[in-house]
Each structure stands twice: as structure tokens, then as C-alpha cells.
Coordinates of C-alpha atoms in Angstrom, one line a residue:
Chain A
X1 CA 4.3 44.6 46.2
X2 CA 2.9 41.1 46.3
X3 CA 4.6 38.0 45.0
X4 CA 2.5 34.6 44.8
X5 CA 4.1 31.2 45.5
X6 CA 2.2 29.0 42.7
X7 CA 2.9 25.2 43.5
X8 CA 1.9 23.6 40.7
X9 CA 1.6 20.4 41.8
X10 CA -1.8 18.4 42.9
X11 CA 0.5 15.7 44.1
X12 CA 3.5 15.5 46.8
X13 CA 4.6 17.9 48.6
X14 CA 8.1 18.9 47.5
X15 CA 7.1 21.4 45.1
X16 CA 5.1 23.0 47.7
X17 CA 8.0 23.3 50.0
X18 CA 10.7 24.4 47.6
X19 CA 8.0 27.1 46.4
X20 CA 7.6 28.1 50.3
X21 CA 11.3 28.1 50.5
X22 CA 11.8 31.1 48.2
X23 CA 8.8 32.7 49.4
X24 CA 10.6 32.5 53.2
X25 CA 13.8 34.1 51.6
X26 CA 11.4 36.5 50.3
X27 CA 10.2 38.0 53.6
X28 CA 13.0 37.3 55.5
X29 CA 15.0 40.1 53.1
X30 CA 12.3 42.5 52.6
X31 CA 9.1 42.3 55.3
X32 CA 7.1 44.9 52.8
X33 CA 6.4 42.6 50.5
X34 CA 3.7 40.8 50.9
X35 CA 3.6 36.6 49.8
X36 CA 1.0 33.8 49.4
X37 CA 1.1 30.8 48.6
X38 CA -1.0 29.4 45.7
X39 CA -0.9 25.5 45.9
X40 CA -2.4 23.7 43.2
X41 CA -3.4 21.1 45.7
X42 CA -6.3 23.3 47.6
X43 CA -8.3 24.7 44.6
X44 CA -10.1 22.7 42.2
X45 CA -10.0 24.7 39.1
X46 CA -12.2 24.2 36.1
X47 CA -10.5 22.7 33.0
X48 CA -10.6 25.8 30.5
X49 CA -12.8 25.7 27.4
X50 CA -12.1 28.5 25.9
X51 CA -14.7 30.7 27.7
X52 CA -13.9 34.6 28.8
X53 CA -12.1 34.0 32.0
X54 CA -14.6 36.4 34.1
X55 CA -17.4 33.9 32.9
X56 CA -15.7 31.2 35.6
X57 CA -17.1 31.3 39.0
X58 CA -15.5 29.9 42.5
X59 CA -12.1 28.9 42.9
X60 CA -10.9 29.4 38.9
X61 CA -12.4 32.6 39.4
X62 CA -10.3 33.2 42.7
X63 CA -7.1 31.2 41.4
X64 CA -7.1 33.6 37.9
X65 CA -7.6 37.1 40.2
X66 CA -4.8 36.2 42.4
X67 CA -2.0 35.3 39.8
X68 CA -3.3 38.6 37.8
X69 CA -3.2 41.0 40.7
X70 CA 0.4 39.7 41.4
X71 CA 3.1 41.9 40.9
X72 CA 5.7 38.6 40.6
X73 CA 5.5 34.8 40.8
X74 CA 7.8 32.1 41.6
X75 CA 6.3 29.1 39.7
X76 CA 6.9 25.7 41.4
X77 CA 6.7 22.7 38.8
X78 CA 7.0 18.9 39.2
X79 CA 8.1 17.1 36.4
X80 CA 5.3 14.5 34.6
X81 CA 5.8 12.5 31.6
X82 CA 9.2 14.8 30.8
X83 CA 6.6 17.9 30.8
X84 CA 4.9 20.5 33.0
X85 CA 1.7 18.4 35.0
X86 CA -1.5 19.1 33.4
X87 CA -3.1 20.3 36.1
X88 CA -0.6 23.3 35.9
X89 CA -1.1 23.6 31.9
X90 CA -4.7 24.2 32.5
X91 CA -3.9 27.0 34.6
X92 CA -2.0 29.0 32.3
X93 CA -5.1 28.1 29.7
X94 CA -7.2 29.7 32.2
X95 CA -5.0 33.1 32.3
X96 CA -5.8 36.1 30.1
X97 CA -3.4 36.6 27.7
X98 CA -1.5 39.5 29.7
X99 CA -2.5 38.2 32.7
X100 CA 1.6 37.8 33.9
X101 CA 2.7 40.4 31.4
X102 CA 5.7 42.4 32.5
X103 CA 6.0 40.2 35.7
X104 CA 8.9 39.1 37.0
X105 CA 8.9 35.2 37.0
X106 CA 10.9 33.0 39.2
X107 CA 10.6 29.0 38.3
X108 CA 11.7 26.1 41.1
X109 CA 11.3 22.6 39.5
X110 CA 11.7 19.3 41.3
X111 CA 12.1 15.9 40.1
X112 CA 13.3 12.3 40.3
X113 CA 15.9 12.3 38.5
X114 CA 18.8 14.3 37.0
X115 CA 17.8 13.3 33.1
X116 CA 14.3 16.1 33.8
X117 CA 16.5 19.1 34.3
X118 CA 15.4 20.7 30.9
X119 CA 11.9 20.3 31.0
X120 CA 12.0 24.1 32.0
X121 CA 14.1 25.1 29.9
X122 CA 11.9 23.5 26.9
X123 CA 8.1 22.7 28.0
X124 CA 7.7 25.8 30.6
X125 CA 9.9 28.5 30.0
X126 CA 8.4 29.1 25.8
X127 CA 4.5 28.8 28.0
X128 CA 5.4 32.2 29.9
X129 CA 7.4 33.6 27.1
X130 CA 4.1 33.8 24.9
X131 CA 2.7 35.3 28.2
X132 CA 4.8 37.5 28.1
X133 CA 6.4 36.7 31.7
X134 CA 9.8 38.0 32.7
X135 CA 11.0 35.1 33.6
X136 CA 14.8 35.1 35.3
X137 CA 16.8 33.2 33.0
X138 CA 18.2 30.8 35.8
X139 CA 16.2 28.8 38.0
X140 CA 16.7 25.9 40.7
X141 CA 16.1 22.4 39.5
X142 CA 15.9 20.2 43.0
X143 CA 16.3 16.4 42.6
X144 CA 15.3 14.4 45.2
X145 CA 17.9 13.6 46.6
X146 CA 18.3 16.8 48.0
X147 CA 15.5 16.1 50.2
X148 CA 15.7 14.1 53.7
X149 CA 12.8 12.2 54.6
X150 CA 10.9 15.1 56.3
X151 CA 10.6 16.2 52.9
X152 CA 13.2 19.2 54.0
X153 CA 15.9 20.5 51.6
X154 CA 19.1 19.8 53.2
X155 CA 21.5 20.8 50.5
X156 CA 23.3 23.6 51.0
X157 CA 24.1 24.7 47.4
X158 CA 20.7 24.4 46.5
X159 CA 19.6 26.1 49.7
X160 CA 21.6 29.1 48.7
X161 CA 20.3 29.0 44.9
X162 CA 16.4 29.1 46.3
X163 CA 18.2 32.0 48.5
X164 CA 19.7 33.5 45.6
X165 CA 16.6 33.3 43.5
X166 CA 14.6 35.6 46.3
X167 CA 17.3 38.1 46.0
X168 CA 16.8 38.6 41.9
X169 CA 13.1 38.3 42.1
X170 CA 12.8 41.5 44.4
X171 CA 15.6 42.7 42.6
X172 CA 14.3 42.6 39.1
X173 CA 10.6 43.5 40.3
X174 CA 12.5 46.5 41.4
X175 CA 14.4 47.6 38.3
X176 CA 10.8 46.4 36.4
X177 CA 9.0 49.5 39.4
X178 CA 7.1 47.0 41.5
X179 CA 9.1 48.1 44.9
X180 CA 9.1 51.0 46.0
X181 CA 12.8 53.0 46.9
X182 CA 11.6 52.6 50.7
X183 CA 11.2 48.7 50.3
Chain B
X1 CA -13.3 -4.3 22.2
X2 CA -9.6 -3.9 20.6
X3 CA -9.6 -0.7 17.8
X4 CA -6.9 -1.5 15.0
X5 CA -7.3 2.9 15.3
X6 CA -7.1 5.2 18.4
X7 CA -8.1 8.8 17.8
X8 CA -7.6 11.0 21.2
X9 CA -9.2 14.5 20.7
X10 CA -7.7 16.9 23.4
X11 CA -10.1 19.8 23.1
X12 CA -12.1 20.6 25.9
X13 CA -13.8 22.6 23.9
X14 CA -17.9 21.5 23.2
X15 CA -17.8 22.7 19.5
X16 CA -14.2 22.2 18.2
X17 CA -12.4 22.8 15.3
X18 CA -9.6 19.6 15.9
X19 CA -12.2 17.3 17.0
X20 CA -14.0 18.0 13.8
X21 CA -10.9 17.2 11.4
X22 CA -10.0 14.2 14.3
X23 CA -13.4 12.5 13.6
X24 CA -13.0 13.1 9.8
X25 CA -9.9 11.3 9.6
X26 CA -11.6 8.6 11.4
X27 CA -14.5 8.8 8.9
X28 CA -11.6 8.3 6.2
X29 CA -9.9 5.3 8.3
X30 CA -13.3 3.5 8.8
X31 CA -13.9 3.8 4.7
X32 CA -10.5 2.1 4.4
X33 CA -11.4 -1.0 6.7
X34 CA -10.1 0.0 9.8
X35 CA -11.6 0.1 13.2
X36 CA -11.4 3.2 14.7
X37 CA -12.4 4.3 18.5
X38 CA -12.7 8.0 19.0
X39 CA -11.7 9.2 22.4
X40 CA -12.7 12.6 23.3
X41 CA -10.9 13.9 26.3
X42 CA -14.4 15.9 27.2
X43 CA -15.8 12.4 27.6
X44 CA -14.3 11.7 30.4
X45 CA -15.1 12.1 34.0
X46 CA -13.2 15.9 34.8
X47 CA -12.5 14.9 38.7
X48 CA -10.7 11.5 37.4
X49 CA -8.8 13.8 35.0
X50 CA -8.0 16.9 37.6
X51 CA -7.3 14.3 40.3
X52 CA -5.0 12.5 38.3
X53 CA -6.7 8.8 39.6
X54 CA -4.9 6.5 37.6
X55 CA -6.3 3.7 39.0
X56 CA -10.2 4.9 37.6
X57 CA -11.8 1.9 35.4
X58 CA -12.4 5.1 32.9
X59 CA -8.0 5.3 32.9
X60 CA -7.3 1.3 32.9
X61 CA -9.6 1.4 29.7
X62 CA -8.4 4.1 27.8
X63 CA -4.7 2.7 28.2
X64 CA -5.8 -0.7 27.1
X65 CA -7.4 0.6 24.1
X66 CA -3.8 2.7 23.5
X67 CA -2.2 -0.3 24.4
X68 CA -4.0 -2.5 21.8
X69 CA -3.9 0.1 19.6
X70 CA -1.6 -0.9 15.7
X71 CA -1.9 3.4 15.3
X72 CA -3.0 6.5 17.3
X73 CA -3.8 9.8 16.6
X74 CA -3.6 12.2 18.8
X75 CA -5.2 15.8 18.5
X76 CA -4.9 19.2 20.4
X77 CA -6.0 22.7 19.9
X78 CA -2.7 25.7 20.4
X79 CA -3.7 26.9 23.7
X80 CA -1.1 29.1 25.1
X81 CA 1.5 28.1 22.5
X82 CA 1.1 24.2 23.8
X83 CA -1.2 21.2 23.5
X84 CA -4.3 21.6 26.4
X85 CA -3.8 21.0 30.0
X86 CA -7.0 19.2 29.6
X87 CA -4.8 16.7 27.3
X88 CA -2.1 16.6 29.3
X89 CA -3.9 16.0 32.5
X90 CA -5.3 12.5 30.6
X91 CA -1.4 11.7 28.9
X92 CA 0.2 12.3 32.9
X93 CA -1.5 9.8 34.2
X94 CA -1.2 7.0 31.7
X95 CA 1.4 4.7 31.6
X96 CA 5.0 6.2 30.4
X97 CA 5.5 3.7 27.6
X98 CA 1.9 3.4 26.7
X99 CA 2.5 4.4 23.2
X100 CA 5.8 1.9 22.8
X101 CA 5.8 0.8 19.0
X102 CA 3.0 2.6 18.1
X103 CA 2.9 4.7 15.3
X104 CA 1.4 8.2 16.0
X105 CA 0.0 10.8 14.4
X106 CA -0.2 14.6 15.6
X107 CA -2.4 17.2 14.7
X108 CA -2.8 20.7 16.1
X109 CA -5.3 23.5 15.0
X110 CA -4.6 27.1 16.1
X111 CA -5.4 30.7 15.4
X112 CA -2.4 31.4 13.3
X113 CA 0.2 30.1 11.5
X114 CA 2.7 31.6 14.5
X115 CA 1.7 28.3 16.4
X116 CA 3.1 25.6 13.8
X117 CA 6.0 25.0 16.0
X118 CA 3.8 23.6 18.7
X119 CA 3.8 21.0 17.1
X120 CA 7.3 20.1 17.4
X121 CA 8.2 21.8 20.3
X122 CA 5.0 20.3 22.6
X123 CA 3.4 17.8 21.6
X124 CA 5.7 15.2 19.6
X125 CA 8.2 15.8 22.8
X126 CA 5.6 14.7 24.9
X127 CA 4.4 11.8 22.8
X128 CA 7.7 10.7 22.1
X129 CA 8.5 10.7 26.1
X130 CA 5.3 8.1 25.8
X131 CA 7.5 6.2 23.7
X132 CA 5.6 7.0 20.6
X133 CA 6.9 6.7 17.4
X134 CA 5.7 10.2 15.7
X135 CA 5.1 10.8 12.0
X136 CA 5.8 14.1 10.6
X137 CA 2.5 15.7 11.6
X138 CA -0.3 18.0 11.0
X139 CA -0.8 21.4 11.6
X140 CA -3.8 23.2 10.7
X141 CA -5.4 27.1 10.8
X142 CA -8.3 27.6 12.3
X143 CA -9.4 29.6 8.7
X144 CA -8.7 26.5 6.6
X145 CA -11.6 24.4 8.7
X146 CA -15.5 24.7 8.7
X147 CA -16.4 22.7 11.6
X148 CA -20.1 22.8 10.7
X149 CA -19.4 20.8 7.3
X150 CA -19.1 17.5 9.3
X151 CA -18.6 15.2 6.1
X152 CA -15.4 17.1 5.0
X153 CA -14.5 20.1 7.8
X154 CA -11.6 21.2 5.9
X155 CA -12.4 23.8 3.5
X156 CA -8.8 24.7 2.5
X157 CA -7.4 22.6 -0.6
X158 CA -3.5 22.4 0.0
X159 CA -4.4 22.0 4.0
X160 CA -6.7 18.8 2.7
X161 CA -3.5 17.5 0.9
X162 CA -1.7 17.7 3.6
X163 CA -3.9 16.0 5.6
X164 CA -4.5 13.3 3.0
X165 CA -1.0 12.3 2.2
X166 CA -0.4 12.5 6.3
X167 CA -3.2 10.1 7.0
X168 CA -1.7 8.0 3.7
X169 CA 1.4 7.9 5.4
X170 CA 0.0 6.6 8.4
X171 CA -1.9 4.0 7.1
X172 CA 1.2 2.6 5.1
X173 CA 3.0 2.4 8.1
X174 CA 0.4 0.5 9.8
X175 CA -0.6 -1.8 7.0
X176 CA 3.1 -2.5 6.5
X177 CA 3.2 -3.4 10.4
X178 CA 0.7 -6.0 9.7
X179 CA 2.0 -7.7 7.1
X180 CA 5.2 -8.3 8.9
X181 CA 3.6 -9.8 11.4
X182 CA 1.8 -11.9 8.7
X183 CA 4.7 -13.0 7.2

């Protein structure tokens, strides 16, 4: 089983440390499954145009292959203009349709500010519906303030959520047959 | 050179069917007496847009033109039940209130009538966060436009009356603005 951390962010780094966060929890409960990180920040993806997705070359190519040979995602979104970034948008207009269909989907968002909590709730979570994601119900909005200023989380409840989150991804992939009994 | 009319097409794609209707209400505008500037997101330079570069010459003078704007239209094929990343990649990096007492109108296109509530569930949320002050809207099918008919694209008659008395709307709003300020 492989699970990809996608940080969707092309700026900042806390999305792209609260996305490796899960993915540590990850390995550290189950060494079989095999994670990578996907950050937004080190691909530059064309902006989709409605072409067939195998018509895109270099890294969109590379960046659409990995997310559809995935067997679960943790998406990691920042929050801009009270919606997902852009950048991150384009993405999913790059996906086929059933590129994350049936896969279990675990969302991290961070923000400035308490007021952005629902922006996954209302702007991302209906995006991977249509895909057709299974996306777990709960996932762990990180404020800033949770951070210190080496950009580390240092709150413990939210440490345990990121923790917590790991633990239902591998265990829905599970119930969904993307682990095997052994792992 | 200040526009009384901002139309922002979001498509990214070459031959599109909102950009069609987008430059027909602007043909419609202009035959009122307005000025109208037509802003095609494909216009613009893709590495200012994917790099978010706010500070680009190509950003400052898109927001001024926003800024100065009395009205603005804004446009967006459904991709992935949303507006395109492409669009959203131009709206994150613009100023968050860069739409503050400015009437707007919103128009989508998509493949099927499933997709109306795009419209209210994306975009206005997103233009609202601009501090926008949305009108009710336009949603079209892609059936109901002819994009090679570039006098009149839309080939549906209740869709045109739609449009119309949405555009009318606008207008009356805008026209109403300027006459307070008269007075």
C-alpha cells in the first residue's frame, strides 16, 4: 500500500510539515506502507485546459500518475481568500475523474486564524466528493498558533489528532482492502 | 485607462464556451454606453499566475482596473464541481477586499444542469470573501451555447432571458450607483 502526502501549498511551509506529520505517524505504526510526499512547492504543473490528462508531459504528467497510483492521500491545504489555493484547484482539474475513486482521503488544513476552520468542510470536502474520494469525515484544522517559530507543531492535542488521523487512514484503507491482513 | 465594466473570464480554455457568452455581455454593455475591459485569465503570464507574484506589474494592473471598476463580471467554466484553479490562482493573489462595493455578477457554464449549485456553493463564496456584492447569477449549459455564433452565442431562448434580465439587473444597479453619486 502507498499513501501520498499532497501539500498543497506553493507557499510556507506549515502545510508541508503538518502533511509530513501524518505521514511520520503513518510509518511509525505500520513500516509496510510505503509514503511520499507530494509538495506542491517542487513541481510546476501546467494549468489544466481541458486536454486528456495523458496528453500533459513532465511534471503534470508525473504529479497526475502519482496521486492515481495511490492507494490513499492525506491532502494538506492552506487557506486563501476563505478557499482552497488555486494552485491546488488546478490539480484536482488536472485529475481524471476516478483518478481518487474509492480512496481513502485524509485532509490537514492550516490557517491564520480560527474564523477559516470551515473552508474544508465547504470549499474542499464537496471537490473530492464529486471525485469520488473517501474522505474521513474529521480532519485537523491547525492555526498557527499551534506552531513555534521553528515552524514545529507543539500542541499536544493537535499532535494526537494528526496521530489519530494516521490510525483511521490505514484503518479505513484497510476495511476499503488496500492493506493486507499481514500489514 | 479606468473601465466603468470589468469582465474576468476564468477559462483556461483556448476555445471557450463562458468566455464566448462573457464577451457577448460585454458586446451588450458596450451598446448601452458603457466601457467595458475584458480580462481573460489565459492572457496572462502562467508563471505570475502559478507563482502567485502579487507584486507583478501584470497583478498591480488587473487590481486597479477591479478596483476602479463601478461593476464586474466574473465568469468560470464547472471544472470539478468548482470555478477553475486557473481563476482561483488570479483571485488568491489579489487584494482581499478588492471587490468592496462593487456589484458583481457570476456566471458559470457546465456540462449539466447537476453543476448549478456551483454557483452558490463556489464561486459567490469566494467573491463574497472579496468583499463583493453578488447579484443573483447565471448559470448556463453547455447545450444552450454555440460558441462559434460570436454575435449572439446563446442559442437557447429561456437561457437568453435569463441572461438578459441578469445583465438588466446589473446595469440598474450600477446606473442607480451613479446617480447617487450625482446627486
Amino acid at each position: 500500500m502507498k499513501v501520498i502526502g499532497l501539500s498543497g501549498s506553493i507557499v510556507g511551509t506549515k502545510t508541508r510539515v503538518t502533511v509530513e506529520k501524518v505521514l511520520d505517524n503513518i510509518t511509525d505504526l505500520n513500516k509496510e506502507i510505503e509514503v511520499e510526499l507530494l509538495d506542491m512547492k517542487d513541481y510546476q504543473l501546467e494549468f489544466c485546459d481541458g486536454r486528456f490528462y495523458k496528453d500533459y508531459t513532465g511534471d503534470t504528467r508525473t504529479v497526475i500518475e502519482k496521486i492515481t497510483e495511490a492507494d490513499a492521500l492525506i491532502i494538506g491545504t492552506p487557506v486563501f481568500q476563505a478557499s482552497i489555493p488555486g494552485a491546488l484547484k488546478n490539480l484536482f482539474d488536472l485529475l481524471p475523474v476516478d483518478a481518487i475513486m474509492n480512496k481513502t482521503i485524509g485532509i490537514v488544513s492550516t490557517a491564520g486564524s480560527s474564523h477559516h476552520h470551515l473552508v474544508v468542510e465547504h470549499q474542499l470536502k464537496p471537490i473530492l466528493s464529486y471525485l469520488k474520494g473517501m474522505v474521513l469525515p474529521q480532519y485537523v484544522f491547525v492555526e498557527e498558533r499551534f506552531f513555534n517559530e521553528k515552524k514545529e507543531i507543539i500542541d499536544g492535542e493537535i499532535l494526537f489528532r494528526l496521530r489519530k488521523l494516521a490510525e483511521d487512514v490505514i484503518d479505513i484503507s484497510k476495511r476499503m482492502g488496500k492493506v493486507t491482513s499481514s500489514g | 485607462m479606468m473601465s466603468e465594466i470589468v469582465v474576468l473570464s476564468g477559462s483556461p480554455s483556448e476555445s471557450s464556451r463562458s468566455e464566448s457568452v462573457l464577451k457577448f455581455i460585454g458586446s451588450l454593455l458596450i451598446e448601452e454606453g458603457f466601457s467595458v475591459t475584458h480580462i481573460s485569465i489565459r492572457d496572462l503570464s502562467k508563471d505570475v499566475l502559478f507563482n502567485g507574484e502579487f507584486n507583478s506589474p501584470t497583478v498591480k494592473d488587473v487590481t486597479k482596473l477591479i478596483q476602479e471598476a463601478e461593476g464586474v463580471i466574473v465568469g468560470s467554466p464547472v471544472y470539478k464541481s468548482s470555478y477553475s484553479g486557473m481563476l482561483k490562482t488570479l483571485l488568491d493573489i489579489l487584494p482581499q477586499d478588492v471587490l468592496e462595493d462593487t456589484p458583481v455578477l457570476p456566471l458559470m457554464t457546465g456540462g449539466s444542469s447537476s453543476h448549478l449549485l456551483a454557483l452558490e456553493y463556489a464561486l459567490k463564496p469566494l467573491l463574497a470573501s472579496l468583499k463583493g456584492l453578488n447579484l443573483k447569477g447565471v448559470y448556463l449549459e453547455d447545450f444552450q451555447i454555440d460558441k462559434t455564433k460570436i454575435n449572439n452565442p446563446i442559442i437557447h431562448t429561456k437561457a437568453l432571458e435569463r441572461l438578459t434580465k441578469q445583465v438588466a439587473y446589473f446595469t440598474k444597479i450600477i446606473n442607480s450607483k451613479q446617480t447617487n453619486i450625482l446627486l
